[in-house]
Tab-separated table of C-alpha atoms in Angstrom:
chain	number	residue	atom	x	y	z
R	862	MET	CA	0.000	0.000	0.000
R	863	TRP	CA	1.096	3.586	-0.644
R	864	TYR	CA	1.152	4.466	3.060
R	865	GLU	CA	3.764	1.768	3.754
R	866	ASP	CA	6.134	3.603	1.399
R	867	ALA	CA	5.182	6.928	2.980
R	868	ILE	CA	6.412	5.881	6.441
R	869	GLU	CA	9.365	3.743	5.309
R	870	LYS	CA	11.812	6.613	5.856
R	871	VAL	CA	10.397	7.566	9.261
R	872	ASP	CA	12.573	6.849	12.319
R	873	GLN	CA	11.089	3.836	14.145
R	874	SER	CA	12.901	4.688	17.399
R	875	LYS	CA	10.904	7.899	17.935
R	876	ILE	CA	7.375	8.494	19.154
R	877	TYR	CA	5.013	10.595	17.021
R	878	SER	CA	1.695	12.323	17.574
R	879	ARG	CA	-1.321	11.593	15.384
R	880	ARG	CA	-0.847	15.044	13.802
R	881	GLN	CA	2.740	14.147	12.834
R	882	ILE	CA	1.610	10.864	11.264
R	883	PHE	CA	-1.034	12.822	9.376
R	884	ASP	CA	1.686	15.178	8.051
R	885	PHE	CA	3.873	12.264	6.886
R	886	LEU	CA	0.968	10.807	4.932
R	887	GLU	CA	-0.150	14.136	3.514
R	888	GLU	CA	3.205	14.521	1.748
R	889	SER	CA	2.269	11.524	-0.422
R	890	LYS	CA	-1.448	12.279	-0.803
R	891	PRO	CA	-1.923	16.075	-0.539
R	892	ASN	CA	-5.425	15.884	-2.002
R	893	TYR	CA	-6.799	13.414	0.551
R	894	SER	CA	-9.445	14.644	2.984
R	895	VAL	CA	-9.007	14.627	6.753
R	896	LYS	CA	-11.596	11.847	6.993
R	897	SER	CA	-9.604	9.734	4.519
R	898	PHE	CA	-6.412	10.164	6.530
R	899	GLU	CA	-8.255	9.193	9.720
R	900	TRP	CA	-9.367	5.998	8.002
R	901	VAL	CA	-5.796	5.305	6.794
R	902	ILE	CA	-4.284	5.841	10.241
R	903	ASN	CA	-6.843	3.523	11.858
R	904	SER	CA	-6.089	0.888	9.208
R	905	MET	CA	-2.349	1.210	9.877
R	906	VAL	CA	-2.906	0.616	13.582
R	907	LYS	CA	-5.068	-2.418	12.819
R	908	ASP	CA	-2.440	-3.811	10.417
R	909	GLY	CA	0.430	-3.334	12.895
R	910	LEU	CA	2.225	-0.634	10.900
R	911	LEU	CA	1.521	1.862	13.673
R	912	ILE	CA	1.843	0.934	17.341
R	913	ARG	CA	-0.146	3.031	19.801
R	914	VAL	CA	2.016	3.484	22.916
R	915	ARG	CA	-0.390	5.854	24.692
R	916	ARG	CA	-3.048	8.428	23.869
R	917	ASN	CA	-2.000	10.436	20.780
R	918	ALA	CA	1.411	8.748	20.663
R	919	TYR	CA	2.553	6.180	18.095
R	920	LYS	CA	5.634	4.260	16.978
R	921	ILE	CA	6.332	3.217	13.401
R	922	ALA	CA	6.808	-0.444	12.494
R	923	SER	CA	7.321	-0.796	8.750
R	924	SER	CA	7.236	-4.173	6.985
R	925	ASN	CA	11.003	-4.674	7.000
R	926	LYS	CA	11.555	-3.724	10.642
R	927	THR	CA	10.940	-5.516	13.914
R	928	VAL	CA	7.398	-5.102	15.198
R	929	LEU	CA	7.046	-4.765	18.954
R	930	ASP	CA	5.314	-7.612	20.764
R	931	TYR	CA	2.943	-7.801	23.694
R	932	TYR	CA	4.742	-8.977	26.826
R	933	GLU	CA	3.792	-12.573	27.585
R	934	PRO	CA	6.145	-14.302	30.048
R	935	THR	CA	6.244	-18.074	30.402
R	936	PHE	CA	5.956	-19.913	33.716
R	937	ASN	CA	7.832	-23.027	34.784
R	938	ASP	CA	6.044	-26.072	36.129
R	939	LYS	CA	6.302	-25.038	39.766
R	940	THR	CA	4.642	-21.689	39.138
R	941	LEU	CA	1.844	-23.356	37.202
R	942	GLU	CA	1.399	-25.769	40.102
R	943	ILE	CA	1.194	-22.875	42.581
R	944	ILE	CA	-1.302	-21.017	40.397
R	945	ASN	CA	-3.549	-24.065	40.088
R	946	LYS	CA	-3.493	-24.745	43.826
R	947	ILE	CA	-4.346	-21.160	44.759
R	948	GLN	CA	-7.110	-21.015	42.148
R	949	ASP	CA	-8.609	-24.268	43.430
R	950	ARG	CA	-8.476	-23.149	47.060
R	951	TYR	CA	-9.454	-19.495	46.525
R	952	PRO	CA	-11.308	-19.330	43.188
R	953	TYR	CA	-12.531	-15.750	43.579
R	954	ILE	CA	-9.418	-13.850	44.650
R	955	ASP	CA	-7.274	-11.675	42.423
R	956	PHE	CA	-3.587	-12.602	42.332
R	957	THR	CA	-0.526	-12.403	40.089
R	958	CYS	CA	2.560	-14.600	39.915
R	959	PHE	CA	6.097	-13.689	38.941
R	960	GLU	CA	9.407	-15.547	38.726
R	961	SER	CA	12.552	-13.528	39.398
R	962	VAL	CA	14.323	-15.185	36.441
R	963	GLN	CA	11.756	-13.553	34.136
R	964	LEU	CA	13.869	-10.410	34.542
R	965	ASN	CA	16.893	-12.039	32.920
R	966	GLU	CA	15.946	-10.948	29.415
R	967	PHE	CA	16.404	-7.339	30.589
R	968	LEU	CA	19.560	-7.707	32.712
R	969	ASN	CA	23.323	-7.672	32.194
R	970	HIS	CA	23.955	-9.731	35.337
R	971	LEU	CA	21.584	-12.661	35.222
R	972	ILE	CA	19.616	-14.008	38.165
R	973	ALA	CA	20.751	-17.602	38.702
R	974	LYS	CA	18.614	-18.540	41.724
R	975	ASN	CA	14.899	-18.289	41.155
R	976	THR	CA	12.316	-16.859	43.544
R	977	PHE	CA	8.554	-17.237	43.094
R	978	PHE	CA	6.377	-14.248	43.943
R	979	VAL	CA	2.639	-14.374	44.575
R	980	MET	CA	0.996	-10.962	44.722
R	981	VAL	CA	-2.436	-11.266	46.209
R	982	GLU	CA	-5.207	-9.076	47.612
R	983	LYS	CA	-4.118	-7.608	50.938
R	984	ASN	CA	-7.055	-8.929	52.954
R	985	VAL	CA	-6.326	-12.560	51.979
R	986	SER	CA	-2.517	-12.545	51.710
R	987	GLU	CA	-2.045	-14.166	55.125
R	988	PHE	CA	-4.566	-16.900	54.273
R	989	VAL	CA	-2.677	-17.668	51.055
R	990	PHE	CA	0.596	-17.674	52.991
R	991	ARG	CA	-0.743	-20.188	55.542
R	992	PHE	CA	-2.248	-22.329	52.805
R	993	LEU	CA	1.088	-22.548	50.946
R	994	GLN	CA	2.829	-23.425	54.208
R	995	GLU	CA	0.344	-26.251	54.711
R	996	GLU	CA	1.199	-27.434	51.200
R	997	TYR	CA	4.823	-27.786	52.398
R	998	TYR	CA	6.328	-24.963	50.352
R	999	ASP	CA	9.133	-22.756	51.643
R	1000	VAL	CA	7.275	-19.451	51.825
R	1001	LEU	CA	7.840	-15.946	53.205
R	1002	LEU	CA	5.191	-13.321	53.886
R	1003	ARG	CA	6.103	-9.718	53.006
R	1004	PRO	CA	9.732	-10.135	54.141
R	1005	ASN	CA	11.805	-7.125	55.132
R	1006	SER	CA	15.536	-7.037	54.375
R	1007	ASN	CA	16.432	-8.866	57.594
R	1008	ASP	CA	13.881	-11.605	56.912
R	1009	TRP	CA	15.221	-11.975	53.391
R	1010	ASP	CA	18.821	-12.280	54.569
R	1011	SER	CA	17.876	-14.787	57.256
R	1012	TYR	CA	15.254	-16.978	55.610
R	1013	TRP	CA	15.382	-16.639	51.827
R	1014	LYS	CA	16.423	-19.744	49.917
R	1015	GLN	CA	16.432	-20.685	46.260
R	1016	ASN	CA	12.990	-21.519	44.802
R	1017	CYS	CA	11.114	-20.232	47.823
R	1018	ILE	CA	7.775	-18.434	47.477
R	1019	VAL	CA	7.329	-14.839	48.581
R	1020	VAL	CA	3.765	-13.629	49.202
R	1021	LEU	CA	3.254	-9.883	48.730
R	1022	ASN	CA	0.253	-7.590	48.762
R	1023	GLN	CA	-1.208	-6.850	45.341
R	1024	VAL	CA	-1.718	-3.120	44.840
R	1025	THR	CA	-5.304	-2.466	43.781
R	1026	GLU	CA	-5.915	-1.488	40.163
R	1027	SER	CA	-2.573	-2.896	39.031
R	1028	PRO	CA	-2.270	-2.967	35.217
R	1029	GLN	CA	-3.241	-6.379	33.859
R	1030	ASN	CA	-1.310	-8.540	31.422
R	1031	GLU	CA	-3.225	-8.647	28.122
R	1032	LYS	CA	-2.401	-12.310	27.454
R	1033	ASN	CA	-2.408	-13.962	30.888
R	1034	LYS	CA	-4.247	-12.570	33.916
R	1035	ARG	CA	-1.910	-14.454	36.297
R	1036	ALA	CA	1.261	-12.951	34.792
R	1037	MET	CA	2.626	-9.497	35.513
R	1038	SER	CA	2.150	-6.912	32.794
R	1039	ILE	CA	5.197	-5.097	31.473
R	1040	GLU	CA	3.794	-1.847	32.916
R	1041	LYS	CA	3.544	-3.427	36.374
R	1042	ILE	CA	7.094	-4.757	36.151
R	1043	LEU	CA	8.534	-1.378	35.181
R	1044	VAL	CA	6.896	0.269	38.193
R	1045	ASP	CA	7.445	-2.523	40.703
R	1046	ILE	CA	11.194	-2.702	40.058
R	1047	VAL	CA	11.447	0.781	41.574
R	1048	ALA	CA	8.528	0.546	44.034
R	1049	GLU	CA	8.627	-2.961	45.522
R	1050	LYS	CA	11.224	-3.140	48.297
R	1051	THR	CA	11.501	-6.924	48.106
R	1052	PHE	CA	12.499	-6.744	44.437
R	1053	GLU	CA	15.583	-4.733	45.381
R	1054	ASN	CA	17.131	-8.002	46.568
R	1055	LEU	CA	17.106	-9.362	43.005
R	1056	TYR	CA	19.300	-6.954	41.014
R	1057	SER	CA	21.549	-3.930	41.252
R	1058	LYS	CA	19.901	-0.514	41.069
R	1059	SER	CA	22.260	0.289	38.200
R	1060	GLU	CA	20.399	-2.312	36.100
R	1061	VAL	CA	17.061	-0.450	36.201
R	1062	LYS	CA	17.933	1.892	33.324
R	1063	ARG	CA	18.794	-1.096	31.131
R	1064	ILE	CA	15.515	-2.827	32.079
R	1065	TYR	CA	13.574	0.207	30.844
R	1066	GLU	CA	15.631	0.482	27.655
R	1067	THR	CA	15.247	-3.195	26.764
R	1068	ALA	CA	11.531	-3.247	27.576
R	1069	TYR	CA	10.843	-0.311	25.262
R	1070	GLN	CA	12.908	-1.872	22.478
R	1071	ARG	CA	10.963	-5.142	22.602
R	1072	TYR	CA	7.431	-4.608	23.861
R	1073	ILE	CA	4.299	-2.556	23.419
R	1074	ILE	CA	3.954	-0.417	26.549
R	1075	ASP	CA	0.963	1.678	27.511
R	1076	ASN	CA	2.416	4.753	29.218
R	1077	THR	CA	-1.000	5.854	30.446
R	1078	LYS	CA	-1.363	2.623	32.441
R	1079	LEU	CA	2.286	2.783	33.477
R	1080	LEU	CA	2.071	6.284	34.934
R	1081	ARG	CA	-1.331	5.721	36.534
R	1082	TYR	CA	0.105	2.735	38.396
R	1083	ALA	CA	3.280	4.673	39.236
R	1084	ARG	CA	1.104	7.340	40.874
R	1085	ARG	CA	-0.666	4.673	42.927
R	1086	ARG	CA	2.734	3.507	44.160
R	1087	ASN	CA	4.026	7.064	44.705
R	1088	LYS	CA	6.793	6.537	42.157
R	1089	GLU	CA	5.597	8.730	39.294
R	1090	LYS	CA	8.575	11.112	39.526
R	1091	ILE	CA	11.258	8.439	39.342
R	1092	VAL	CA	9.432	6.521	36.585
R	1093	LYS	CA	9.176	9.718	34.546
R	1094	GLU	CA	12.923	10.199	34.966
R	1095	TYR	CA	13.572	6.813	33.392
R	1096	LEU	CA	11.057	7.530	30.631
R	1097	GLY	CA	12.628	10.916	29.988
R	1098	GLY	CA	15.934	9.206	29.248
R	1099	LEU	CA	14.147	7.188	26.553
R	1100	GLY	CA	12.240	10.067	24.990
R	1101	ALA	CA	9.020	8.268	25.962
R	1102	SER	CA	7.605	10.456	28.721
C-alpha cells in the first residue's frame, strides 16, 4: 500500500503524535481529505504498521523492521502448580505470579537462583501464605531485608500484597504486565534483593525496544505507588515520557 512507502523513511525509534503521522501521509497524498487520513491511520494501527504506545502517541513499524510484541512471560512447572493450587483453594481472589528469572531478558547480570512471587489481595494474603505453608512450600510473607537475609532460599515463594488497580497482562491474567514490572522494580522493596539498582535503566531500555507499553497505564500505576517522579525520569531518558 502507498502508506507503507510513505512511512518507510520515518525513524522507528521515535514516538510521534497523530498530527505528525497525518503530516507524513499528507506529503504523499496532498489531495486526501481529513476523513480519509483518519481511516488510513486507523487501518495502519489495525495492520500493525503503527503501534499506539499511549493516547496520541505512536511508533512506526514498517514491513522490514521488527514489530514490537505484547509482553507474555512463560511460567515453569512449579509456578503453574502454585497457580492451580491457589485457584482451586481461593477461586474468587485476584492474584498475580512472577518468577525472578523472568527479569533475565532485561539484565546484564543474570539471576541464577529463582524466587517465586505471589501478589495477592491484601485482605487474603495471610490466608494464602498459611495455605502454601500447609502445602509444604518454603514461603515468606512480606519479608523485610532482615527476613530476606535470614530466611530466603532458592525456589522459595514470597507472598506480597497486590496493589489495587494494578495494570493487567493482556495475554495472561496471572502474569505481571510489562507496565507493572517497570513500576514494581522501583517501588517494591523486596524486588531490590534481586538486582543492582544500576540495572534499572537497562531494564527500561530493553523493555521499550521489545514490547508494546501503555504509558497511560504505566504512569497511573506509578502514581498509585508514589513513584511517578522516578518513573518519569527513566522515561525521559528514553524520549518516551
